mmCIF file of C-alpha atoms in Angstrom:
data_model
loop_
_atom_site.group_PDB
_atom_site.id
_atom_site.type_symbol
_atom_site.label_atom_id
_atom_site.label_comp_id
_atom_site.label_asym_id
_atom_site.label_seq_id
_atom_site.Cartn_x
_atom_site.Cartn_y
_atom_site.Cartn_z
ATOM 1 C CA MET A 18 290.599 143.955 242.134
ATOM 2 C CA GLY A 19 293.866 144.952 242.472
ATOM 3 C CA ILE A 20 294.612 148.660 244.351
ATOM 4 C CA ASP A 21 296.938 150.400 241.810
ATOM 5 C CA THR A 22 300.855 151.266 243.021
ATOM 6 C CA SER A 23 300.308 154.879 242.537
ATOM 7 C CA TYR A 24 297.728 155.285 244.698
ATOM 8 C CA VAL A 25 299.099 153.440 247.266
ATOM 9 C CA VAL A 26 302.530 154.820 247.156
ATOM 10 C CA ALA A 27 300.945 158.852 246.985
ATOM 11 C CA ARG A 28 298.644 158.230 250.263
ATOM 12 C CA ALA A 29 302.206 156.247 251.592
ATOM 13 C CA LYS A 30 303.227 158.912 255.321
ATOM 14 C CA GLY A 31 306.020 158.178 256.468
ATOM 15 C CA SER A 32 307.160 154.469 258.056
ATOM 16 C CA GLN A 33 302.725 153.085 259.160
ATOM 17 C CA SER A 34 299.876 154.768 257.721
ATOM 18 C CA ARG A 35 295.383 153.753 256.822
ATOM 19 C CA THR A 36 293.521 154.853 254.502
ATOM 20 C CA VAL A 37 290.734 154.492 252.460
ATOM 21 C CA CYS A 38 290.491 150.902 250.710
ATOM 22 C CA PRO A 39 290.304 151.416 246.689
ATOM 23 C CA ALA A 40 289.079 147.815 246.110
ATOM 24 C CA CYS A 41 286.624 147.745 248.871
ATOM 25 C CA GLY A 42 285.803 151.313 250.333
ATOM 26 C CA PRO A 43 283.202 152.535 247.649
ATOM 27 C CA MET A 44 280.869 149.408 248.384
ATOM 28 C CA ARG A 45 280.396 149.336 251.692
ATOM 29 C CA LYS A 46 279.074 151.053 254.001
ATOM 30 C CA SER A 47 281.031 152.938 256.210
ATOM 31 C CA LYS A 48 283.071 154.502 252.641
ATOM 32 C CA ASN A 49 285.380 156.102 254.107
ATOM 33 C CA ASP A 50 286.630 153.656 256.744
ATOM 34 C CA PRO A 51 290.798 153.954 257.032
ATOM 35 C CA THR A 52 291.254 150.300 255.955
ATOM 36 C CA LEU A 53 294.477 149.967 254.268
ATOM 37 C CA SER A 54 297.019 149.590 256.075
ATOM 38 C CA ILE A 55 300.319 150.977 254.416
ATOM 39 C CA HIS A 56 303.446 149.832 255.541
ATOM 40 C CA THR A 57 307.602 151.599 253.937
ATOM 41 C CA THR A 58 310.268 149.696 255.682
ATOM 42 C CA GLN A 59 313.510 150.910 256.079
ATOM 43 C CA ASP A 60 315.208 149.794 252.217
ATOM 44 C CA GLY A 61 311.484 152.729 250.582
ATOM 45 C CA ILE A 62 309.952 149.163 249.489
ATOM 46 C CA VAL A 63 305.707 149.994 250.304
ATOM 47 C CA VAL A 64 303.528 146.436 251.740
ATOM 48 C CA TRP A 65 300.605 146.962 251.705
ATOM 49 C CA LYS A 66 296.943 145.661 253.151
ATOM 50 C CA CYS A 67 293.223 145.327 253.306
ATOM 51 C CA TRP A 68 291.759 144.437 256.625
ATOM 52 C CA HIS A 69 288.203 143.942 255.376
ATOM 53 C CA CYS A 70 289.079 143.130 251.739
ATOM 54 C CA GLY A 71 292.070 141.391 252.497
ATOM 55 C CA GLU A 72 294.013 143.123 249.105
ATOM 56 C CA THR A 73 297.597 142.757 249.340
ATOM 57 C CA GLY A 74 300.296 143.952 246.682
ATOM 58 C CA ARG A 75 303.833 146.241 247.261
ATOM 59 C CA THR A 76 306.044 147.827 245.356
ATOM 60 C CA GLY A 77 308.532 146.297 242.723
ATOM 61 C CA GLY A 78 304.456 143.500 242.028
ATOM 62 C CA GLU A 79 306.609 140.821 244.472
ATOM 63 C CA SER A 80 303.388 139.497 246.299
ATOM 64 C CA VAL A 81 303.444 139.840 249.349
ATOM 65 C CA VAL A 82 303.116 136.894 252.203
ATOM 66 C CA THR A 83 301.233 136.541 255.178
ATOM 67 C CA HIS A 84 301.798 136.691 258.209
ATOM 68 C CA VAL A 85 299.763 134.548 259.090
ATOM 69 C CA ALA A 86 301.330 130.733 259.169
ATOM 70 C CA PRO A 87 298.909 127.738 258.087
ATOM 71 C CA ILE A 88 296.850 126.168 260.740
ATOM 72 C CA ARG A 89 299.179 124.122 263.098
ATOM 73 C CA LYS A 90 298.175 120.705 264.172
ATOM 74 C CA ILE A 91 299.601 121.509 268.008
ATOM 75 C CA GLU A 92 300.465 117.703 270.177
ATOM 76 C CA SER A 93 298.677 118.771 273.412
ATOM 77 C CA GLU A 94 296.516 117.131 276.342
ATOM 78 C CA ALA A 95 293.630 118.683 278.982
ATOM 79 C CA ILE A 96 295.345 120.883 281.278
ATOM 80 C CA THR A 97 296.249 117.786 283.886
ATOM 81 C CA ASN A 98 295.847 118.220 287.830
ATOM 82 C CA LYS A 99 299.274 119.156 287.795
ATOM 83 C CA GLY A 100 299.399 121.780 285.674
ATOM 84 C CA LEU A 101 296.346 122.779 287.770
ATOM 85 C CA ALA A 102 298.042 122.898 290.209
ATOM 86 C CA TYR A 103 300.751 125.396 288.921
ATOM 87 C CA LEU A 104 298.050 128.109 287.626
ATOM 88 C CA ALA A 105 296.340 127.896 291.507
ATOM 89 C CA GLU A 106 299.448 128.811 293.320
ATOM 90 C CA ARG A 107 299.307 131.551 290.860
ATOM 91 C CA GLY A 108 295.981 132.609 291.452
ATOM 92 C CA ILE A 109 294.930 131.157 287.782
ATOM 93 C CA SER A 110 291.383 129.451 288.390
ATOM 94 C CA GLN A 111 290.544 126.172 286.942
ATOM 95 C CA GLU A 112 287.737 127.633 284.641
ATOM 96 C CA THR A 113 290.118 130.709 283.871
ATOM 97 C CA ALA A 114 292.656 128.010 281.980
ATOM 98 C CA GLU A 115 289.198 126.162 280.369
ATOM 99 C CA LEU A 116 287.846 128.758 279.188
ATOM 100 C CA LEU A 117 291.531 130.627 277.427
ATOM 101 C CA GLY A 118 292.920 126.814 276.538
ATOM 102 C CA ILE A 119 295.570 126.323 278.271
ATOM 103 C CA VAL A 120 297.060 122.466 277.253
ATOM 104 C CA SER A 121 299.152 120.242 279.080
ATOM 105 C CA GLY A 122 301.769 118.263 277.202
ATOM 106 C CA SER A 123 305.222 116.816 277.644
ATOM 107 C CA LYS A 124 308.509 118.671 276.271
ATOM 108 C CA TRP A 125 311.929 118.881 276.161
ATOM 109 C CA PHE A 126 313.851 121.860 277.797
ATOM 110 C CA ARG A 127 316.753 123.232 276.782
ATOM 111 C CA LYS A 128 317.662 124.254 279.951
ATOM 112 C CA SER A 129 316.776 121.444 282.255
ATOM 113 C CA ASN A 130 318.029 118.577 279.425
ATOM 114 C CA ALA A 131 314.448 117.183 280.665
ATOM 115 C CA GLU A 132 311.960 116.514 279.179
ATOM 116 C CA LYS A 133 309.057 117.607 281.578
ATOM 117 C CA GLU A 134 305.864 118.419 281.764
ATOM 118 C CA ALA A 135 304.332 121.704 281.311
ATOM 119 C CA ILE A 136 301.654 124.231 280.550
ATOM 120 C CA GLY A 137 300.948 124.752 277.303
ATOM 121 C CA PHE A 138 299.728 128.910 275.986
ATOM 122 C CA ILE A 139 298.284 128.439 272.140
ATOM 123 C CA TYR A 140 298.394 131.138 269.366
ATOM 124 C CA SER A 141 295.737 131.728 267.452
ATOM 125 C CA HIS A 142 295.023 134.526 264.861
ATOM 126 C CA GLN A 143 292.156 134.948 263.410
ATOM 127 C CA SER A 144 290.890 131.042 264.204
ATOM 128 C CA ARG A 145 294.050 129.893 263.154
ATOM 129 C CA PRO A 146 295.929 127.699 265.383
ATOM 130 C CA TYR A 147 299.432 127.877 264.772
ATOM 131 C CA ALA A 148 302.017 127.758 267.291
ATOM 132 C CA CYS A 149 302.037 127.036 271.167
ATOM 133 C CA LYS A 150 304.534 128.297 273.479
ATOM 134 C CA TRP A 151 305.033 125.924 276.852
ATOM 135 C CA ARG A 152 306.426 126.968 280.459
ATOM 136 C CA CYS A 153 307.288 123.879 282.299
ATOM 137 C CA VAL A 154 305.637 123.459 285.346
ATOM 138 C CA GLU A 155 308.877 122.114 287.138
ATOM 139 C CA ALA A 156 311.354 125.103 286.886
ATOM 140 C CA LYS A 157 311.526 128.372 285.166
ATOM 141 C CA ASP A 158 312.512 126.784 281.206
ATOM 142 C CA PHE A 159 310.491 127.636 278.131
ATOM 143 C CA THR A 160 309.897 126.510 274.841
ATOM 144 C CA GLN A 161 307.880 126.549 271.796
ATOM 145 C CA ASP A 162 306.133 124.855 268.024
ATOM 146 C CA GLY A 163 306.105 126.634 265.564
ATOM 147 C CA SER A 164 307.052 130.857 266.214
ATOM 148 C CA ALA A 165 304.437 133.043 267.984
ATOM 149 C CA GLY A 166 304.560 136.333 266.244
ATOM 150 C CA THR A 167 300.754 137.771 267.040
ATOM 151 C CA LEU A 168 298.905 139.112 270.685
ATOM 152 C CA TYR A 169 297.946 135.887 272.612
ATOM 153 C CA LEU A 170 294.515 136.325 273.365
ATOM 154 C CA ALA A 171 293.997 137.925 270.593
ATOM 155 C CA ASP A 172 290.958 136.293 269.586
ATOM 156 C CA ASN A 173 289.070 135.832 272.254
ATOM 157 C CA LEU A 174 289.463 140.090 273.065
ATOM 158 C CA THR A 175 284.611 140.740 272.908
ATOM 159 C CA ASN A 176 286.159 144.528 273.734
ATOM 160 C CA HIS A 177 288.270 145.740 271.162
ATOM 161 C CA SER A 178 287.318 149.616 273.115
ATOM 162 C CA ARG A 179 290.174 149.238 275.359
ATOM 163 C CA VAL A 180 292.731 146.970 275.123
ATOM 164 C CA ILE A 181 295.452 145.945 277.250
ATOM 165 C CA ILE A 182 298.634 144.616 276.435
ATOM 166 C CA THR A 183 301.188 142.399 279.130
ATOM 167 C CA GLU A 184 304.696 142.087 278.946
ATOM 168 C CA GLY A 185 303.488 138.050 279.094
ATOM 169 C CA GLU A 186 301.379 135.415 279.090
ATOM 170 C CA LEU A 187 300.370 134.429 282.821
ATOM 171 C CA ASP A 188 300.095 137.933 283.718
ATOM 172 C CA ALA A 189 297.324 138.359 280.403
ATOM 173 C CA VAL A 190 295.994 135.578 282.041
ATOM 174 C CA SER A 191 295.683 136.305 285.746
ATOM 175 C CA PHE A 192 293.759 139.955 284.223
ATOM 176 C CA TRP A 193 291.042 136.979 282.724
ATOM 177 C CA GLU A 194 291.212 135.833 286.314
ATOM 178 C CA ALA A 195 290.044 138.880 287.243
ATOM 179 C CA GLY A 196 287.511 139.292 284.832
ATOM 180 C CA ILE A 197 289.377 141.985 282.928
ATOM 181 C CA GLU A 198 290.301 141.184 278.882
ATOM 182 C CA ALA A 199 293.965 141.364 278.329
ATOM 183 C CA VAL A 200 296.474 140.813 275.424
ATOM 184 C CA SER A 201 300.474 139.344 275.282
ATOM 185 C CA ILE A 202 303.164 140.471 273.422
ATOM 186 C CA PRO A 203 304.690 137.545 271.564
ATOM 187 C CA SER A 204 308.175 137.952 272.383
ATOM 188 C CA GLY A 205 308.195 139.347 275.874
ATOM 189 C CA ALA A 206 310.200 142.596 276.777
ATOM 190 C CA ILE A 207 313.193 144.862 275.243
ATOM 191 C CA SER A 208 315.930 144.823 277.244
ATOM 192 C CA PRO A 209 317.723 147.978 276.388
ATOM 193 C CA ALA A 210 320.513 147.552 274.953
ATOM 194 C CA SER A 211 318.588 145.267 272.407
ATOM 195 C CA ASN A 212 319.176 146.445 268.881
ATOM 196 C CA ASP A 213 316.373 144.089 267.114
ATOM 197 C CA ASP A 214 313.012 146.158 268.964
ATOM 198 C CA ALA A 215 311.668 146.083 265.323
ATOM 199 C CA ALA A 216 311.559 142.554 264.572
ATOM 200 C CA ARG A 217 310.405 141.937 268.059
ATOM 201 C CA LEU A 218 307.081 144.225 267.569
ATOM 202 C CA ARG A 219 306.234 142.994 264.139
ATOM 203 C CA TRP A 220 303.357 141.646 266.179
ATOM 204 C CA ILE A 221 302.210 145.400 265.084
ATOM 205 C CA GLN A 222 301.159 145.327 261.437
ATOM 206 C CA ALA A 223 299.420 141.641 262.260
ATOM 207 C CA HIS A 224 297.107 143.650 264.821
ATOM 208 C CA ASP A 225 296.347 147.519 262.586
ATOM 209 C CA ASP A 226 293.150 147.359 262.650
ATOM 210 C CA LEU A 227 292.457 146.501 266.636
ATOM 211 C CA LEU A 228 294.942 149.185 267.661
ATOM 212 C CA ALA A 229 293.696 151.261 264.886
ATOM 213 C CA LYS A 230 289.802 151.627 265.907
ATOM 214 C CA ALA A 231 291.383 150.639 270.144
ATOM 215 C CA GLU A 232 289.465 153.946 272.506
ATOM 216 C CA SER A 233 291.801 152.740 274.841
ATOM 217 C CA ILE A 234 295.240 150.646 274.917
ATOM 218 C CA TYR A 235 296.872 149.570 277.715
ATOM 219 C CA LEU A 236 300.557 148.759 278.191
ATOM 220 C CA ALA A 237 300.695 146.669 281.722
ATOM 221 C CA VAL A 238 304.464 145.994 282.398
ATOM 222 C CA ASP A 239 307.330 145.501 284.770
ATOM 223 C CA MET A 240 308.194 148.212 286.231
ATOM 224 C CA ASP A 241 312.347 146.927 285.884
ATOM 225 C CA GLY A 242 314.639 148.070 282.887
ATOM 226 C CA PRO A 243 313.158 145.724 279.772
ATOM 227 C CA GLY A 244 309.867 146.691 280.820
ATOM 228 C CA GLN A 245 310.029 150.754 280.855
ATOM 229 C CA THR A 246 312.083 149.775 277.699
ATOM 230 C CA THR A 247 308.910 148.469 275.833
ATOM 231 C CA ALA A 248 306.412 151.067 277.413
ATOM 232 C CA ASN A 249 308.729 153.497 275.722
ATOM 233 C CA GLU A 250 309.016 151.833 272.469
ATOM 234 C CA LEU A 251 305.178 150.498 272.111
ATOM 235 C CA ALA A 252 304.296 154.395 273.098
ATOM 236 C CA ARG A 253 306.119 155.262 270.653
ATOM 237 C CA ARG A 254 305.057 153.989 268.997
ATOM 238 C CA LEU A 255 301.213 153.217 268.808
ATOM 239 C CA GLY A 256 300.497 157.200 269.793
#
């Protein structure tokens, strides 16, 4: 069944709100669980999605495009000895690398203007791999296949009551090496002079359910300007 637009509009509070989904709520054991996420854009368009039954819609009648890209085949191989050596220098063991699915590959890097060996961090959402961010093992250079737009390693979490958010993939992997689950934002830190913070934080909508149910959210960011800007903006948005 569809969701009546008037029901959603009446419950839209500010830019982001949550309420009970009328499509599946009455049939669920947890009838008062607010699984319906409502987002109001700057143009006044109201977009909604239920994170339980998947009902979506928006004012104006247009269909909503899901934020999850199609499953993408990542051209990669098992992590190589060179990739493992790179990680070992940063205190990351082979066991952790394999547990988190870190891969190796040969990629063209614009900064180096050459094809070089790299380690890859595969991004998946709801068990659907759709992007891979690559880091050169010989120089500080990056590229990616697809477009990462969700939290790295969110699918690996087993403890959803505590969410630790880091700036980069290796930061999150380091937490896992220490026996602590963590995730990483896909777009890095926000520059203090940046005007695109809304675009860089769109991943929040993809994890609305996870963030809403977490009892504690920790922001593990750098103490520099971008890190503190990111922490302040996330604290403001997540509460």
